[in-house]
PDB file of C-alpha atoms and ligand atoms in Angstrom:
ATOM      1  CA  MET A 113       0.000  -0.006   0.019  1.00 73.00           C
ATOM      2  CA  VAL A 114       2.836   2.416   0.907  1.00 72.00           C
ATOM      3  CA  ASP A 115       4.501   1.542  -2.393  1.00 74.00           C
ATOM      4  CA  ASP A 116       1.329   2.473  -4.270  1.00 76.00           C
ATOM      5  CA  VAL A 117       1.169   5.778  -2.391  1.00 73.00           C
ATOM      6  CA  PHE A 118       4.714   6.798  -3.392  1.00 73.00           C
ATOM      7  CA  ARG A 119       4.356   5.516  -6.945  1.00 74.00           C
ATOM      8  CA  SER A 120       1.301   7.771  -7.226  1.00 75.00           C
ATOM      9  CA  VAL A 121       2.867  10.909  -5.692  1.00 71.00           C
ATOM     10  CA  ALA A 122       6.450  10.572  -7.027  1.00 78.00           C
ATOM     11  CA  ARG A 123       6.091  12.999  -9.950  1.00 76.00           C
ATOM     12  CA  ARG A 124       4.770  15.849  -7.780  1.00 81.00           C
ATOM     13  CA  TYR A 125       6.525  14.795  -4.562  1.00 77.00           C
ATOM     14  CA  ASP A 126       9.063  17.634  -4.397  1.00 80.00           C
ATOM     15  CA  LEU A 127       6.596  20.358  -5.331  1.00 84.00           C
ATOM     16  CA  MET A 128       4.075  19.048  -2.750  1.00 82.00           C
ATOM     17  CA  ASN A 129       6.799  19.113  -0.021  1.00 83.00           C
ATOM     18  CA  ASP A 130       7.389  22.768  -0.697  1.00 84.00           C
ATOM     19  CA  LEU A 131       3.722  23.631  -0.787  1.00 85.00           C
ATOM     20  CA  MET A 132       2.682  21.621   2.313  1.00 83.00           C
ATOM     21  CA  SER A 133       5.528  22.857   4.514  1.00 85.00           C
ATOM     22  CA  ALA A 134       5.816  26.344   2.963  1.00 86.00           C
ATOM     23  CA  GLY A 135       9.441  25.481   2.217  1.00 88.00           C
ATOM     24  CA  MET A 136      10.185  24.593   5.863  1.00 91.00           C
ATOM     25  CA  HIS A 137      11.255  21.044   4.953  1.00 93.00           C
ATOM     26  CA  ARG A 138      14.318  22.543   3.282  1.00 93.00           C
ATOM     27  CA  LEU A 139      15.473  24.149   6.559  1.00 95.00           C
ATOM     28  CA  TRP A 140      14.794  20.943   8.517  1.00 96.00           C
ATOM     29  CA  LYS A 141      16.796  18.919   5.933  1.00 97.00           C
ATOM     30  CA  ASN A 142      19.637  21.402   6.029  1.00 97.00           C
ATOM     31  CA  ALA A 143      19.740  21.010   9.854  1.00 98.00           C
ATOM     32  CA  THR A 144      19.758  17.181   9.383  1.00 98.00           C
ATOM     33  CA  VAL A 145      22.835  17.497   7.178  1.00 98.00           C
ATOM     34  CA  SER A 146      24.482  19.776   9.755  1.00 98.00           C
ATOM     35  CA  VAL A 147      24.033  17.037  12.376  1.00 98.00           C
ATOM     36  CA  LEU A 148      25.417  14.431   9.979  1.00 98.00           C
ATOM     37  CA  ASN A 149      28.388  16.790   9.489  1.00 98.00           C
ATOM     38  CA  PRO A 150      29.920  15.056   6.450  1.00 98.00           C
ATOM     39  CA  PRO A 151      33.676  15.652   6.170  1.00 98.00           C
ATOM     40  CA  LYS A 152      34.994  17.520   3.134  1.00 97.00           C
ATOM     41  CA  GLY A 153      38.172  15.385   2.937  1.00 95.00           C
ATOM     42  CA  GLY A 154      40.321  12.964   4.833  1.00 96.00           C
ATOM     43  CA  ARG A 155      39.333   9.353   5.391  1.00 94.00           C
ATOM     44  CA  PRO A 156      36.417   7.898   3.422  1.00 96.00           C
ATOM     45  CA  TRP A 157      33.026   8.562   4.918  1.00 98.00           C
ATOM     46  CA  LYS A 158      30.010   6.471   3.913  1.00 98.00           C
ATOM     47  CA  LEU A 159      26.347   7.422   4.375  1.00 98.00           C
ATOM     48  CA  ILE A 160      23.284   5.370   3.751  1.00 98.00           C
ATOM     49  CA  ASP A 161      20.179   7.481   3.307  1.00 98.00           C
ATOM     50  CA  VAL A 162      17.276   5.066   3.833  1.00 98.00           C
ATOM     51  CA  ALA A 163      13.843   5.899   2.372  1.00 98.00           C
ATOM     52  CA  GLY A 164      15.904   8.520   0.560  1.00 97.00           C
ATOM     53  CA  GLY A 165      13.309   8.933  -2.188  1.00 93.00           C
ATOM     54  CA  THR A 166      14.176  11.698  -4.602  1.00 94.00           C
ATOM     55  CA  GLY A 167      17.554  12.324  -3.041  1.00 96.00           C
ATOM     56  CA  ASP A 168      16.988  15.475  -0.956  1.00 96.00           C
ATOM     57  CA  ILE A 169      19.301  14.455   1.892  1.00 98.00           C
ATOM     58  CA  ALA A 170      21.793  12.623  -0.361  1.00 98.00           C
ATOM     59  CA  ILE A 171      22.325  15.608  -2.708  1.00 98.00           C
ATOM     60  CA  ARG A 172      22.668  18.000   0.231  1.00 98.00           C
ATOM     61  CA  VAL A 173      25.271  15.751   1.856  1.00 98.00           C
ATOM     62  CA  ALA A 174      27.177  15.483  -1.437  1.00 98.00           C
ATOM     63  CA  GLN A 175      27.137  19.274  -1.770  1.00 98.00           C
ATOM     64  CA  ARG A 176      28.118  19.909   1.829  1.00 98.00           C
ATOM     65  CA  SER A 177      31.059  17.513   1.623  1.00 98.00           C
ATOM     66  CA  ASN A 178      32.208  18.902  -1.742  1.00 96.00           C
ATOM     67  CA  GLY A 179      31.635  15.435  -3.215  1.00 96.00           C
ATOM     68  CA  HIS A 180      33.804  13.676  -0.682  1.00 97.00           C
ATOM     69  CA  ALA A 181      31.040  11.665   0.967  1.00 98.00           C
ATOM     70  CA  ASP A 182      30.253   8.261  -0.476  1.00 98.00           C
ATOM     71  CA  VAL A 183      26.453   8.303  -0.480  1.00 98.00           C
ATOM     72  CA  THR A 184      23.963   5.490  -1.090  1.00 98.00           C
ATOM     73  CA  VAL A 185      20.196   6.103  -1.298  1.00 98.00           C
ATOM     74  CA  ALA A 186      18.110   3.080  -0.402  1.00 98.00           C
ATOM     75  CA  ASP A 187      14.368   3.207  -1.080  1.00 97.00           C
ATOM     76  CA  ILE A 188      11.634   0.624  -1.666  1.00 96.00           C
ATOM     77  CA  ASN A 189      10.104   2.566  -4.484  1.00 94.00           C
ATOM     78  CA  GLU A 190      11.656   2.619  -7.976  1.00 94.00           C
ATOM     79  CA  ALA A 191       9.587   5.599  -9.176  1.00 93.00           C
ATOM     80  CA  MET A 192      11.015   7.800  -6.354  1.00 93.00           C
ATOM     81  CA  LEU A 193      14.548   6.484  -7.012  1.00 96.00           C
ATOM     82  CA  GLU A 194      14.345   7.249 -10.735  1.00 95.00           C
ATOM     83  CA  ILE A 195      13.534  10.907  -9.986  1.00 94.00           C
ATOM     84  CA  GLY A 196      16.410  10.976  -7.504  1.00 96.00           C
ATOM     85  CA  ARG A 197      18.868   9.587 -10.064  1.00 97.00           C
ATOM     86  CA  VAL A 198      17.979  12.260 -12.598  1.00 96.00           C
ATOM     87  CA  ARG A 199      18.193  15.032  -9.948  1.00 96.00           C
ATOM     88  CA  ALA A 200      21.554  13.766  -8.719  1.00 97.00           C
ATOM     89  CA  GLU A 201      22.970  13.748 -12.232  1.00 97.00           C
ATOM     90  CA  LYS A 202      21.645  17.253 -12.858  1.00 97.00           C
ATOM     91  CA  SER A 203      23.243  18.427  -9.634  1.00 97.00           C
ATOM     92  CA  GLY A 204      26.615  17.035 -10.724  1.00 97.00           C
ATOM     93  CA  PHE A 205      26.559  14.058  -8.333  1.00 97.00           C
ATOM     94  CA  ALA A 206      26.050  11.109 -10.637  1.00 95.00           C
ATOM     95  CA  ASN A 207      28.216   9.091  -8.232  1.00 96.00           C
ATOM     96  CA  ILE A 208      25.425   8.901  -5.644  1.00 98.00           C
ATOM     97  CA  ALA A 209      24.221   5.278  -5.690  1.00 98.00           C
ATOM     98  CA  PHE A 210      20.477   4.609  -5.810  1.00 98.00           C
ATOM     99  CA  ARG A 211      19.401   1.124  -4.661  1.00 98.00           C
ATOM    100  CA  GLU A 212      15.977  -0.420  -4.372  1.00 98.00           C
ATOM    101  CA  ALA A 213      15.856  -1.803  -0.843  1.00 98.00           C
ATOM    102  CA  ASN A 214      13.549  -2.367   2.083  1.00 98.00           C
ATOM    103  CA  ALA A 215      14.526  -0.619   5.348  1.00 98.00           C
ATOM    104  CA  GLU A 216      13.540  -3.760   7.201  1.00 98.00           C
ATOM    105  CA  SER A 217      16.117  -5.910   5.422  1.00 98.00           C
ATOM    106  CA  LEU A 218      18.947  -3.927   3.918  1.00 98.00           C
ATOM    107  CA  PRO A 219      21.120  -5.678   1.321  1.00 98.00           C
ATOM    108  CA  PHE A 220      24.360  -4.353   2.929  1.00 98.00           C
ATOM    109  CA  ASP A 221      26.987  -5.986   5.105  1.00 98.00           C
ATOM    110  CA  GLU A 222      27.242  -5.415   8.782  1.00 98.00           C
ATOM    111  CA  ALA A 223      29.282  -2.346   9.835  1.00 98.00           C
ATOM    112  CA  SER A 224      29.367  -0.850   6.312  1.00 98.00           C
ATOM    113  CA  PHE A 225      28.463   2.771   6.978  1.00 98.00           C
ATOM    114  CA  ASP A 226      29.683   5.727   9.077  1.00 98.00           C
ATOM    115  CA  ALA A 227      26.266   7.306   9.137  1.00 98.00           C
ATOM    116  CA  TYR A 228      22.648   6.352   8.536  1.00 98.00           C
ATOM    117  CA  SER A 229      19.969   8.895   7.788  1.00 98.00           C
ATOM    118  CA  ILE A 230      16.221   8.521   7.290  1.00 98.00           C
ATOM    119  CA  ALA A 231      14.054  11.578   6.615  1.00 97.00           C
ATOM    120  CA  PHE A 232      10.292  11.377   6.671  1.00 94.00           C
ATOM    121  CA  GLY A 233      10.606   7.681   5.941  1.00 95.00           C
ATOM    122  CA  ILE A 234      10.522   5.611   9.095  1.00 97.00           C
ATOM    123  CA  ARG A 235       6.863   6.203   9.836  1.00 94.00           C
ATOM    124  CA  ASN A 236       6.040   4.490   6.514  1.00 92.00           C
ATOM    125  CA  VAL A 237       7.925   1.321   7.547  1.00 95.00           C
ATOM    126  CA  PRO A 238       5.499  -1.280   8.979  1.00 94.00           C
ATOM    127  CA  ARG A 239       7.989  -2.807  11.423  1.00 97.00           C
ATOM    128  CA  VAL A 240       9.884   0.135  12.893  1.00 98.00           C
ATOM    129  CA  GLU A 241      11.851  -2.096  15.301  1.00 98.00           C
ATOM    130  CA  ALA A 242      13.091  -4.190  12.385  1.00 98.00           C
ATOM    131  CA  ALA A 243      14.280  -1.101  10.554  1.00 98.00           C
ATOM    132  CA  LEU A 244      16.058   0.161  13.634  1.00 98.00           C
ATOM    133  CA  ALA A 245      17.767  -3.233  14.127  1.00 98.00           C
ATOM    134  CA  GLU A 246      18.948  -3.027  10.506  1.00 98.00           C
ATOM    135  CA  ALA A 247      20.185   0.539  11.021  1.00 98.00           C
ATOM    136  CA  HIS A 248      22.216  -0.617  13.974  1.00 98.00           C
ATOM    137  CA  ARG A 249      23.574  -3.647  12.041  1.00 98.00           C
ATOM    138  CA  VAL A 250      24.777  -1.721   8.993  1.00 98.00           C
ATOM    139  CA  LEU A 251      26.441   1.064  11.024  1.00 98.00           C
ATOM    140  CA  LYS A 252      30.081   0.836  12.052  1.00 98.00           C
ATOM    141  CA  ARG A 253      30.937   1.265  15.721  1.00 98.00           C
ATOM    142  CA  GLY A 254      30.993   4.990  16.387  1.00 98.00           C
ATOM    143  CA  GLY A 255      28.411   5.480  13.555  1.00 98.00           C
ATOM    144  CA  ASN A 256      25.698   8.065  13.793  1.00 98.00           C
ATOM    145  CA  PHE A 257      21.957   7.392  13.269  1.00 98.00           C
ATOM    146  CA  VAL A 258      19.950  10.483  12.305  1.00 98.00           C
ATOM    147  CA  CYS A 259      16.215  10.554  11.786  1.00 98.00           C
ATOM    148  CA  LEU A 260      14.020  13.494  10.713  1.00 97.00           C
ATOM    149  CA  GLU A 261      10.336  12.763  11.179  1.00 96.00           C
ATOM    150  CA  PHE A 262       7.038  14.446  11.715  1.00 93.00           C
ATOM    151  CA  SER A 263       6.292  14.226  15.403  1.00 94.00           C
ATOM    152  CA  GLU A 264       4.047  15.472  18.212  1.00 94.00           C
ATOM    153  CA  VAL A 265       3.258  19.123  18.417  1.00 93.00           C
ATOM    154  CA  ASP A 266       3.597  20.274  22.034  1.00 84.00           C
ATOM    155  CA  THR A 267       2.573  23.920  21.698  1.00 85.00           C
ATOM    156  CA  PRO A 268      -1.007  24.863  22.727  1.00 83.00           C
ATOM    157  CA  MET A 269      -2.996  26.507  19.889  1.00 86.00           C
ATOM    158  CA  LEU A 270      -0.397  25.395  17.319  1.00 88.00           C
ATOM    159  CA  ASP A 271      -1.620  21.815  17.769  1.00 88.00           C
ATOM    160  CA  ARG A 272      -5.221  22.753  16.916  1.00 87.00           C
ATOM    161  CA  LEU A 273      -4.206  24.837  13.883  1.00 90.00           C
ATOM    162  CA  TYR A 274      -1.892  22.044  12.745  1.00 88.00           C
ATOM    163  CA  GLU A 275      -4.689  19.532  13.112  1.00 88.00           C
ATOM    164  CA  LEU A 276      -7.028  21.627  10.912  1.00 88.00           C
ATOM    165  CA  TYR A 277      -4.252  22.203   8.367  1.00 89.00           C
ATOM    166  CA  SER A 278      -3.354  18.501   8.245  1.00 89.00           C
ATOM    167  CA  PHE A 279      -6.854  17.131   7.768  1.00 88.00           C
ATOM    168  CA  ARG A 280      -8.374  19.928   5.674  1.00 88.00           C
ATOM    169  CA  VAL A 281      -5.701  21.646   3.681  1.00 89.00           C
ATOM    170  CA  ILE A 282      -3.187  18.889   2.932  1.00 89.00           C
ATOM    171  CA  PRO A 283      -5.683  16.377   1.401  1.00 90.00           C
ATOM    172  CA  ALA A 284      -7.173  19.234  -0.683  1.00 91.00           C
ATOM    173  CA  LEU A 285      -3.644  20.176  -1.905  1.00 88.00           C
ATOM    174  CA  GLY A 286      -2.996  16.538  -2.677  1.00 88.00           C
ATOM    175  CA  ARG A 287      -6.158  16.444  -4.777  1.00 90.00           C
ATOM    176  CA  SER A 288      -5.517  19.616  -6.730  1.00 88.00           C
ATOM    177  CA  VAL A 289      -1.685  19.357  -7.172  1.00 85.00           C
ATOM    178  CA  ALA A 290      -0.885  15.627  -7.196  1.00 82.00           C
ATOM    179  CA  GLY A 291      -4.366  14.431  -8.234  1.00 85.00           C
ATOM    180  CA  ASP A 292      -4.411  12.109  -5.261  1.00 86.00           C
ATOM    181  CA  GLU A 293      -6.277  13.023  -2.095  1.00 90.00           C
ATOM    182  CA  ASP A 294      -6.249   9.520  -0.540  1.00 88.00           C
ATOM    183  CA  SER A 295      -2.432   9.226  -0.529  1.00 86.00           C
ATOM    184  CA  TYR A 296      -2.064  12.550   1.274  1.00 86.00           C
ATOM    185  CA  ARG A 297      -4.800  11.582   3.758  1.00 89.00           C
ATOM    186  CA  TYR A 298      -2.769   8.428   4.446  1.00 86.00           C
ATOM    187  CA  LEU A 299       0.432  10.459   4.924  1.00 85.00           C
ATOM    188  CA  VAL A 300      -1.283  12.770   7.450  1.00 87.00           C
ATOM    189  CA  GLU A 301      -2.844   9.828   9.348  1.00 89.00           C
ATOM    190  CA  SER A 302       0.498   8.028   9.499  1.00 89.00           C
ATOM    191  CA  ILE A 303       1.931  11.014  11.357  1.00 89.00           C
ATOM    192  CA  ARG A 304      -0.651  10.653  14.078  1.00 88.00           C
ATOM    193  CA  THR A 305      -0.020   6.946  14.618  1.00 90.00           C
ATOM    194  CA  PHE A 306       3.810   7.184  14.686  1.00 94.00           C
ATOM    195  CA  PRO A 307       5.514   7.122  18.160  1.00 96.00           C
ATOM    196  CA  ASN A 308       6.125  10.618  19.578  1.00 96.00           C
ATOM    197  CA  GLN A 309       9.598  11.976  20.417  1.00 97.00           C
ATOM    198  CA  GLU A 310       9.957  10.186  23.731  1.00 98.00           C
ATOM    199  CA  ARG A 311       8.570   6.843  22.531  1.00 97.00           C
ATOM    200  CA  PHE A 312      10.770   6.868  19.476  1.00 98.00           C
ATOM    201  CA  SER A 313      13.802   7.613  21.678  1.00 98.00           C
ATOM    202  CA  ASP A 314      12.865   4.517  23.738  1.00 98.00           C
ATOM    203  CA  LEU A 315      12.769   2.431  20.565  1.00 98.00           C
ATOM    204  CA  LEU A 316      16.226   3.659  19.649  1.00 98.00           C
ATOM    205  CA  ARG A 317      17.620   2.682  23.079  1.00 98.00           C
ATOM    206  CA  ALA A 318      15.844  -0.702  22.815  1.00 98.00           C
ATOM    207  CA  ALA A 319      17.595  -1.228  19.400  1.00 98.00           C
ATOM    208  CA  GLY A 320      20.989  -0.786  21.150  1.00 98.00           C
ATOM    209  CA  PHE A 321      21.741   2.840  20.371  1.00 98.00           C
ATOM    210  CA  ALA A 322      23.432   5.130  22.881  1.00 98.00           C
ATOM    211  CA  ARG A 323      23.551   8.910  23.368  1.00 98.00           C
ATOM    212  CA  VAL A 324      19.981   9.235  22.125  1.00 98.00           C
ATOM    213  CA  THR A 325      18.850  12.879  21.770  1.00 98.00           C
ATOM    214  CA  TYR A 326      16.310  14.877  19.769  1.00 98.00           C
ATOM    215  CA  ARG A 327      15.421  18.447  18.992  1.00 97.00           C
ATOM    216  CA  ASN A 328      12.067  19.780  17.844  1.00 97.00           C
ATOM    217  CA  PHE A 329      11.432  21.966  14.840  1.00 96.00           C
ATOM    218  CA  SER A 330       8.405  24.293  14.625  1.00 92.00           C
ATOM    219  CA  GLY A 331       6.954  23.292  17.987  1.00 93.00           C
ATOM    220  CA  GLY A 332       7.352  19.569  17.326  1.00 94.00           C
ATOM    221  CA  ILE A 333       5.842  19.455  13.835  1.00 92.00           C
ATOM    222  CA  ALA A 334       9.104  17.716  12.988  1.00 95.00           C
ATOM    223  CA  ALA A 335      11.812  16.258  15.256  1.00 97.00           C
ATOM    224  CA  LEU A 336      15.385  15.435  14.495  1.00 98.00           C
ATOM    225  CA  HIS A 337      16.688  12.399  16.391  1.00 98.00           C
ATOM    226  CA  SER A 338      20.353  11.491  16.736  1.00 98.00           C
ATOM    227  CA  ALA A 339      21.791   8.297  18.280  1.00 98.00           C
ATOM    228  CA  TRP A 340      25.116   6.469  18.136  1.00 98.00           C
ATOM    229  CA  LYS A 341      26.274   2.877  17.752  1.00 98.00           C
ATOM    230  CA  THR A 342      28.928   2.418  20.455  1.00 97.00           C
TER     231      THR A 342
HETATM  232  C1  SAM B 284       7.890  10.886   2.550  1.00 82.80           C
HETATM  233  S1  SAM B 284       9.076  10.088   1.479  1.00 82.80           S
HETATM  234  C2  SAM B 284      10.591  10.778   2.040  1.00 82.80           C
HETATM  235  C3  SAM B 284      11.639  10.873   0.970  1.00 82.80           C
HETATM  236  C4  SAM B 284      12.913  11.639   1.353  1.00 82.80           C
HETATM  237  N1  SAM B 284      13.627  11.021   2.421  1.00 82.80           N
HETATM  238  C5  SAM B 284      12.600  13.056   1.747  1.00 82.80           C
HETATM  239  O1  SAM B 284      12.785  13.433   2.892  1.00 82.80           O
HETATM  240  O2  SAM B 284      12.139  13.842   0.898  1.00 82.80           O
HETATM  241  C6  SAM B 284       9.122   8.449   2.160  1.00 82.80           C
HETATM  242  C7  SAM B 284       9.946   7.482   1.374  1.00 82.80           C
HETATM  243  O3  SAM B 284       9.987   6.262   2.109  1.00 82.80           O
HETATM  244  C8  SAM B 284      10.023   5.200   1.161  1.00 82.80           C
HETATM  245  N2  SAM B 284       9.705   3.971   1.860  1.00 82.80           N
HETATM  246  C9  SAM B 284       8.529   3.595   2.386  1.00 82.80           C
HETATM  247  N3  SAM B 284       8.628   2.404   2.981  1.00 82.80           N
HETATM  248  C10 SAM B 284       9.912   1.994   2.851  1.00 82.80           C
HETATM  249  C11 SAM B 284      10.625   0.856   3.277  1.00 82.80           C
HETATM  250  N4  SAM B 284      10.044  -0.128   3.972  1.00 82.80           N
HETATM  251  N5  SAM B 284      11.947   0.733   2.975  1.00 82.80           N
HETATM  252  C12 SAM B 284      12.553   1.737   2.285  1.00 82.80           C
HETATM  253  N6  SAM B 284      11.912   2.868   1.848  1.00 82.80           N
HETATM  254  C13 SAM B 284      10.628   2.980   2.140  1.00 82.80           C
HETATM  255  C14 SAM B 284       9.051   5.609   0.103  1.00 82.80           C
HETATM  256  O4  SAM B 284       9.168   4.926  -1.079  1.00 82.80           O
HETATM  257  C15 SAM B 284       9.385   7.156  -0.006  1.00 82.80           C
HETATM  258  O5  SAM B 284      10.315   7.369  -1.012  1.00 82.80           O
END
């Protein structure tokens, strides 16, 4: 079902992100890349961007590292990956690898990556614990797990406005821009059922991660989680 959703929205995915978040997702993604802190030189540094879709995080990391980072995008949906491949080439980063893969069973060896990122992807994965176990497995010791996800709004008034916006405006935008109201209704509903900041932090600790922290953006509309494999 998730695969159908992203096949349906792939063509208008980037435009919809800008419209729905009034461009805010760009700032949140830039902050995600700052936390990943890819080196511009020195020893090789490998990132896996899971559920990386159209390459937003991957391309930013490649730019921030002046092309030094070795970046692999893994996503279950070929339509999203294809758009990402074209964008990466146009941005001058044809060396970014795009692989079809399920976050719950990654086709990579243990301890292969220095960093793992997942932006607005983990709430779409049916077995979150399995995805976190895989993240832990493919990271090297000392590797950083970074997750950007919609989360729980903790600011009075903003939560009511956000509720109205999510359930009235976003499905209507989905209908008029992407021609698909149902997919955007699903995306909004999946935000409400995903574990909030504290519960997700608990899942990270249960998966074996240490130094688990998060920061909220825009009153908790999105949260950026960081954790380490020690
Ligand atoms: C909302 S998009 C996020 C794309 C990108 N990370 C971004 O921030 O713009 C969610 C992505 O998760 C992918 N996805 C959903 N379930 C997945 C799974 N089990 N394994 C890997 N990718 C998955 C979808 O195909 C889609 O590209």
